[in-house]
Short mmCIF file of C-alpha atoms in Angstrom, two decimals:
data_model
loop_
_atom_site.label_atom_id
_atom_site.label_comp_id
_atom_site.label_asym_id
_atom_site.label_seq_id
_atom_site.Cartn_x
_atom_site.Cartn_y
_atom_site.Cartn_z
CA GLN A 1 55.53 71.57 114.64
CA GLU A 2 56.92 74.30 116.37
CA LEU A 3 59.76 74.77 113.91
CA PRO A 4 57.67 75.17 110.68
CA LEU A 5 55.35 77.94 112.62
CA SER A 6 58.25 80.30 113.78
CA LEU A 7 59.48 79.88 110.21
CA ASP A 8 56.31 81.26 108.70
CA ALA A 9 56.37 83.53 111.42
CA LEU A 10 60.24 84.96 110.38
CA LEU A 11 59.66 85.18 106.68
CA LEU A 12 55.92 86.89 107.58
CA LEU A 13 58.08 89.91 109.69
CA LEU A 14 60.96 89.85 107.34
CA GLN A 15 58.22 91.00 104.46
CA VAL A 16 56.72 92.72 106.18
CA GLN A 17 59.62 94.98 106.75
CA TRP A 18 60.85 94.60 103.70
CA ARG A 19 57.15 96.57 102.38
CA LEU A 20 58.08 99.32 105.06
CA PHE A 21 60.75 100.10 103.73
CA HIS A 22 60.27 99.57 100.35
CA GLU A 23 57.37 102.11 100.23
CA TRP A 24 60.40 104.48 102.73
CA VAL A 25 61.94 104.91 100.16
CA GLY A 26 58.93 105.35 97.40
CA SER A 27 58.72 108.31 99.38
CA LEU A 28 62.10 110.19 99.41
CA PRO A 29 62.72 112.28 96.56
CA LYS A 30 63.63 111.03 93.14
CA LEU A 31 67.58 112.64 93.10
CA VAL A 32 68.29 111.20 96.60
CA ARG A 33 67.01 107.74 95.68
CA VAL A 34 69.34 108.38 92.62
CA VAL A 35 72.29 109.52 94.37
CA ALA A 36 71.65 106.67 96.99
CA LEU A 37 72.10 104.07 94.46
CA MET A 38 74.60 105.24 92.59
CA LEU A 39 76.80 105.51 96.03
CA SER A 40 75.50 102.14 97.11
CA LEU A 41 77.04 100.59 93.46
CA VAL A 42 80.27 102.33 94.16
CA LEU A 43 80.04 100.71 97.77
CA VAL A 44 79.32 97.33 97.09
CA GLN A 45 82.67 97.62 93.65
CA VAL A 46 84.71 98.60 96.37
CA VAL A 47 84.52 96.18 98.73
CA ALA A 48 84.20 93.44 95.54
CA VAL A 49 87.38 94.85 94.74
CA GLN A 50 88.91 95.35 97.73
CA ILE A 51 87.52 90.73 98.29
CA PHE A 52 89.31 89.68 95.72
CA PHE A 53 92.74 91.28 95.60
CA GLY A 54 93.02 90.09 99.25
CA CYS A 55 91.94 86.59 98.36
CA LEU A 56 95.46 87.60 96.45
CA ASN A 57 97.34 88.40 98.63
CA LEU A 58 96.73 85.73 100.98
CA CYS A 59 97.39 83.30 98.58
CA ALA A 60 100.72 85.59 97.51
CA ASN A 61 101.42 84.99 101.47
CA VAL A 62 101.19 81.58 101.61
CA ARG A 63 102.55 80.64 99.00
CA LYS A 64 105.82 82.70 99.79
CA THR A 65 105.79 80.96 103.80
CA LEU A 66 105.39 77.71 101.72
CA ASN A 67 108.57 78.58 100.33
CA ARG A 68 110.95 79.90 103.14
CA VAL A 69 110.45 76.00 104.12
CA PRO A 70 114.24 74.65 103.88
CA LEU A 71 114.30 71.66 101.21
CA ILE A 72 115.84 68.21 102.46
CA THR A 73 118.58 68.89 100.93
CA GLY A 74 119.45 71.58 103.26
CA ARG A 75 119.97 74.46 100.67
CA THR A 76 117.81 77.27 101.40
CA LYS A 77 116.90 79.71 98.53
CA LYS A 78 118.60 82.76 98.30
CA LYS A 79 117.03 85.62 99.70
CA LYS A 80 115.52 88.02 97.30
CA GLU A 81 114.93 92.06 97.14
CA VAL A 82 112.82 93.51 98.30
CA LYS A 83 111.26 95.69 95.12
CA THR A 84 111.02 99.52 96.09
CA LEU A 85 108.29 102.07 94.90
CA VAL A 86 109.45 106.00 96.36
CA VAL A 87 107.09 108.26 95.89
CA LEU A 88 108.79 111.99 95.68
CA GLY A 89 107.21 115.06 96.58
CA SER A 90 108.54 118.52 95.27
CA GLY A 91 111.71 120.84 96.66
CA GLY A 92 112.26 119.72 100.60
CA HIS A 93 110.84 116.57 100.52
CA THR A 94 112.43 115.11 97.51
CA ALA A 95 116.21 116.33 99.17
CA GLU A 96 115.26 115.03 102.35
CA MET A 97 113.57 111.63 100.95
CA LEU A 98 117.39 110.86 98.32
CA ARG A 99 119.15 111.60 102.04
CA ILE A 100 116.88 109.34 104.18
CA MET A 101 118.30 106.30 100.72
CA LYS A 102 121.42 106.96 101.73
CA PHE A 103 121.81 104.87 104.66
CA MET A 104 119.61 101.45 102.37
CA ASN A 105 121.09 98.37 101.98
CA PHE A 106 120.96 98.82 97.83
CA ARG A 107 121.66 95.90 97.07
CA LYS A 108 118.52 94.81 98.96
CA TYR A 109 116.06 97.25 98.47
CA ARG A 110 115.99 97.01 94.42
CA PRO A 111 114.91 97.51 92.30
CA ARG A 112 113.61 101.34 92.65
CA VAL A 113 110.71 102.98 91.41
CA TYR A 114 110.53 106.81 91.71
CA VAL A 115 107.28 108.17 91.67
CA VAL A 116 106.84 111.82 90.79
CA SER A 117 103.86 114.08 89.67
CA SER A 118 103.76 114.54 85.44
CA THR A 119 104.37 118.36 85.93
CA ASP A 120 108.05 117.82 88.75
CA LYS A 121 110.75 118.18 86.34
CA MET A 122 113.37 118.26 89.04
CA SER A 123 113.06 115.78 91.12
CA GLU A 124 113.20 113.02 88.15
CA GLN A 125 116.33 114.67 87.70
CA ARG A 126 117.58 114.80 91.04
CA ALA A 127 116.24 111.16 91.61
CA MET A 128 118.49 109.59 88.32
CA ALA A 129 121.61 111.48 88.91
CA PHE A 130 121.28 110.28 93.16
CA GLU A 131 120.70 106.62 91.32
CA ASN A 132 124.52 107.37 89.19
CA GLN A 133 126.38 108.45 92.36
CA ASP A 134 128.15 105.12 92.80
CA PHE A 135 127.55 103.16 89.46
CA ASP A 136 126.17 103.28 85.64
CA ASN A 137 122.98 103.02 86.18
CA SER A 138 122.37 101.65 82.36
CA LYS A 139 124.68 99.34 82.82
CA MET A 140 122.30 96.92 85.37
CA PRO A 141 120.43 93.89 84.09
CA ALA A 142 117.18 95.08 82.90
CA HIS A 143 114.97 94.12 85.90
CA LEU A 144 116.86 95.94 88.16
CA GLN A 145 117.41 98.93 86.07
CA THR A 146 116.03 102.11 88.35
CA LYS A 147 112.98 103.50 86.81
CA VAL A 148 111.52 106.91 87.12
CA LEU A 149 107.21 107.30 86.81
CA LYS A 150 104.98 109.69 86.33
CA ILE A 151 101.43 110.90 88.41
CA PRO A 152 98.97 113.71 87.90
CA ARG A 153 99.26 116.00 90.38
CA SER A 154 96.48 115.60 92.94
CA ARG A 155 96.06 119.37 93.90
CA GLU A 156 98.55 122.29 92.51
CA VAL A 157 98.76 124.97 94.24
CA GLY A 158 95.89 127.92 94.45
CA GLN A 159 93.70 124.85 92.78
CA SER A 160 90.32 124.75 94.29
CA TYR A 161 88.95 122.50 96.51
CA PHE A 162 86.25 121.29 94.68
CA THR A 163 87.74 120.56 91.20
CA SER A 164 90.73 118.98 93.08
CA VAL A 165 88.37 116.51 94.12
CA PHE A 166 88.11 115.36 89.38
CA THR A 167 91.86 115.67 89.63
CA THR A 168 92.31 113.58 92.85
CA LEU A 169 90.45 110.86 91.53
CA PHE A 170 92.67 111.07 88.24
CA SER A 171 95.65 110.37 90.01
CA LEU A 172 94.49 107.79 91.91
CA PHE A 173 93.24 106.13 88.27
CA ALA A 174 97.16 106.37 87.19
CA SER A 175 98.52 105.56 90.81
CA ILE A 176 96.85 102.07 90.36
CA ALA A 177 97.60 101.68 87.66
CA CYS A 178 101.70 102.59 88.27
CA VAL A 179 100.58 100.16 91.64
CA ALA A 180 99.00 97.03 89.33
CA MET A 181 102.47 97.40 86.84
CA GLU A 182 104.90 97.49 89.38
CA LYS A 183 104.12 95.51 92.53
CA PRO A 184 106.26 96.59 94.92
CA SER A 185 107.02 95.07 97.52
CA LEU A 186 107.60 98.56 99.80
CA LEU A 187 106.47 102.24 99.79
CA LEU A 188 108.17 104.92 100.71
CA CYS A 189 106.69 108.30 101.36
CA ASN A 190 107.25 111.71 103.40
CA GLY A 191 105.00 114.03 103.12
CA PRO A 192 103.73 115.38 99.91
CA GLY A 193 99.98 114.89 99.11
CA THR A 194 101.12 113.55 95.75
CA CYS A 195 102.04 110.16 97.67
CA LEU A 196 98.05 110.24 99.34
CA PRO A 197 96.85 108.26 95.39
CA VAL A 198 99.41 105.59 95.69
CA CYS A 199 99.15 104.29 98.90
CA LEU A 200 95.25 104.10 98.65
CA SER A 201 95.91 102.55 95.31
CA MET A 202 98.48 100.10 97.16
CA ARG A 203 96.24 99.14 100.43
CA ILE A 204 94.12 98.58 97.10
CA LEU A 205 95.57 95.63 95.36
CA GLN A 206 98.55 95.05 98.08
CA PRO A 207 96.31 95.40 101.31
CA LEU A 208 98.06 92.32 103.17
CA SER A 209 101.47 91.89 100.75
CA GLY A 210 102.46 95.09 100.78
CA LYS A 211 104.40 97.33 103.16
CA ILE A 212 103.30 101.56 103.75
CA VAL A 213 106.47 103.47 105.41
CA PHE A 214 104.99 107.18 105.82
CA ILE A 215 107.64 109.46 107.22
CA GLU A 216 107.01 112.77 108.55
CA SER A 217 109.11 115.46 107.47
CA ILE A 218 110.82 117.13 110.51
CA CYS A 219 108.95 120.37 109.20
CA ARG A 220 105.98 118.99 111.34
CA THR A 221 107.04 120.20 114.97
CA ARG A 222 103.80 119.90 116.92
CA SER A 223 101.79 118.15 114.13
CA LEU A 224 101.30 116.00 111.66
CA SER A 225 100.81 116.84 107.38
CA LEU A 226 96.77 116.32 107.01
CA THR A 227 98.37 113.40 104.62
CA GLY A 228 100.28 112.43 107.71
CA LYS A 229 96.68 112.47 109.43
CA ILE A 230 95.03 110.87 106.27
CA LEU A 231 97.13 107.84 106.54
CA TYR A 232 97.39 108.22 110.57
CA HIS A 233 93.70 107.85 111.54
CA LEU A 234 92.77 105.47 108.11
CA ARG A 235 95.39 102.81 108.91
CA LEU A 236 96.56 103.18 105.49
CA ALA A 237 100.54 103.48 106.22
CA ASP A 238 102.30 99.73 108.21
CA GLU A 239 104.94 102.43 109.98
CA ILE A 240 105.02 106.29 110.63
CA PHE A 241 108.14 107.92 111.29
CA VAL A 242 108.07 111.36 113.36
CA GLN A 243 111.29 113.01 114.31
CA TRP A 244 109.71 115.48 117.32
CA CYS A 245 108.76 113.85 120.49
CA ASP A 246 105.98 116.11 120.75
CA LEU A 247 104.35 114.24 118.01
CA LYS A 248 104.37 111.33 119.81
CA GLU A 249 102.71 112.34 122.26
CA GLN A 250 99.91 113.93 120.07
CA TYR A 251 99.75 111.01 118.62
CA PRO A 252 100.35 107.53 119.65
CA ARG A 253 100.56 104.87 117.45
CA VAL A 254 103.97 106.42 115.30
CA THR A 255 107.50 105.79 116.37
CA PHE A 256 109.50 108.18 117.28
CA THR A 257 112.62 107.77 115.67
CA GLY A 258 114.74 111.59 116.18
CA ARG A 259 116.37 113.58 113.19
CA VAL A 260 116.65 110.59 110.65
CA PHE A 261 118.96 111.65 108.84
#
């Protein structure tokens, strides 16, 4: 007889708490209630998308693990290439990233897809010139050819912070489309704000299977860049490499490499 009484008391307590909460919400201004409702809907959608793509990536990882098990005949599968997405900023960021990529194993990290901002014409030309140094990219098989994708810039030089919120959201939607279309296994970036929407898209769509490597610019000697701080504190990047030992003391979770080129 005690169990039904305890359940009734619990239900009564929940009803009282819900009634008090409903009265408190009703006392709030209408604008506050509308904003709170919109934010809660956005939060629910983000969590639902994260759970959905997380389950997909978990299934993909389980399948990859099972595929690594040797066959009964003793033959092992050929090691697959790692599809790599490379974000190029403008000017010095592009030059630094291309110098880093000279030491990559191009037979393993392919196909390579470069992401540049829509207003950056120079980085697109330099990326294709870099790819055509040792071989003609047009003669490669279609599935291994290098591509260059363009996304809107998050914030132009001198743009106000208020309007940059909307341009960043626009850039985020374009980045989500790029990541969803290419499905890279590795994302390389090195400092420009252009890479932030791409990193967010990678974490949303591929929270488990996609790896993000951020290489801080050699110009950052005492503190991380704004992009680096966001990736560090939100733990969006799997690896953050810095080129000055002072940064390692200030940010313990980064990896000090010295000069990487």
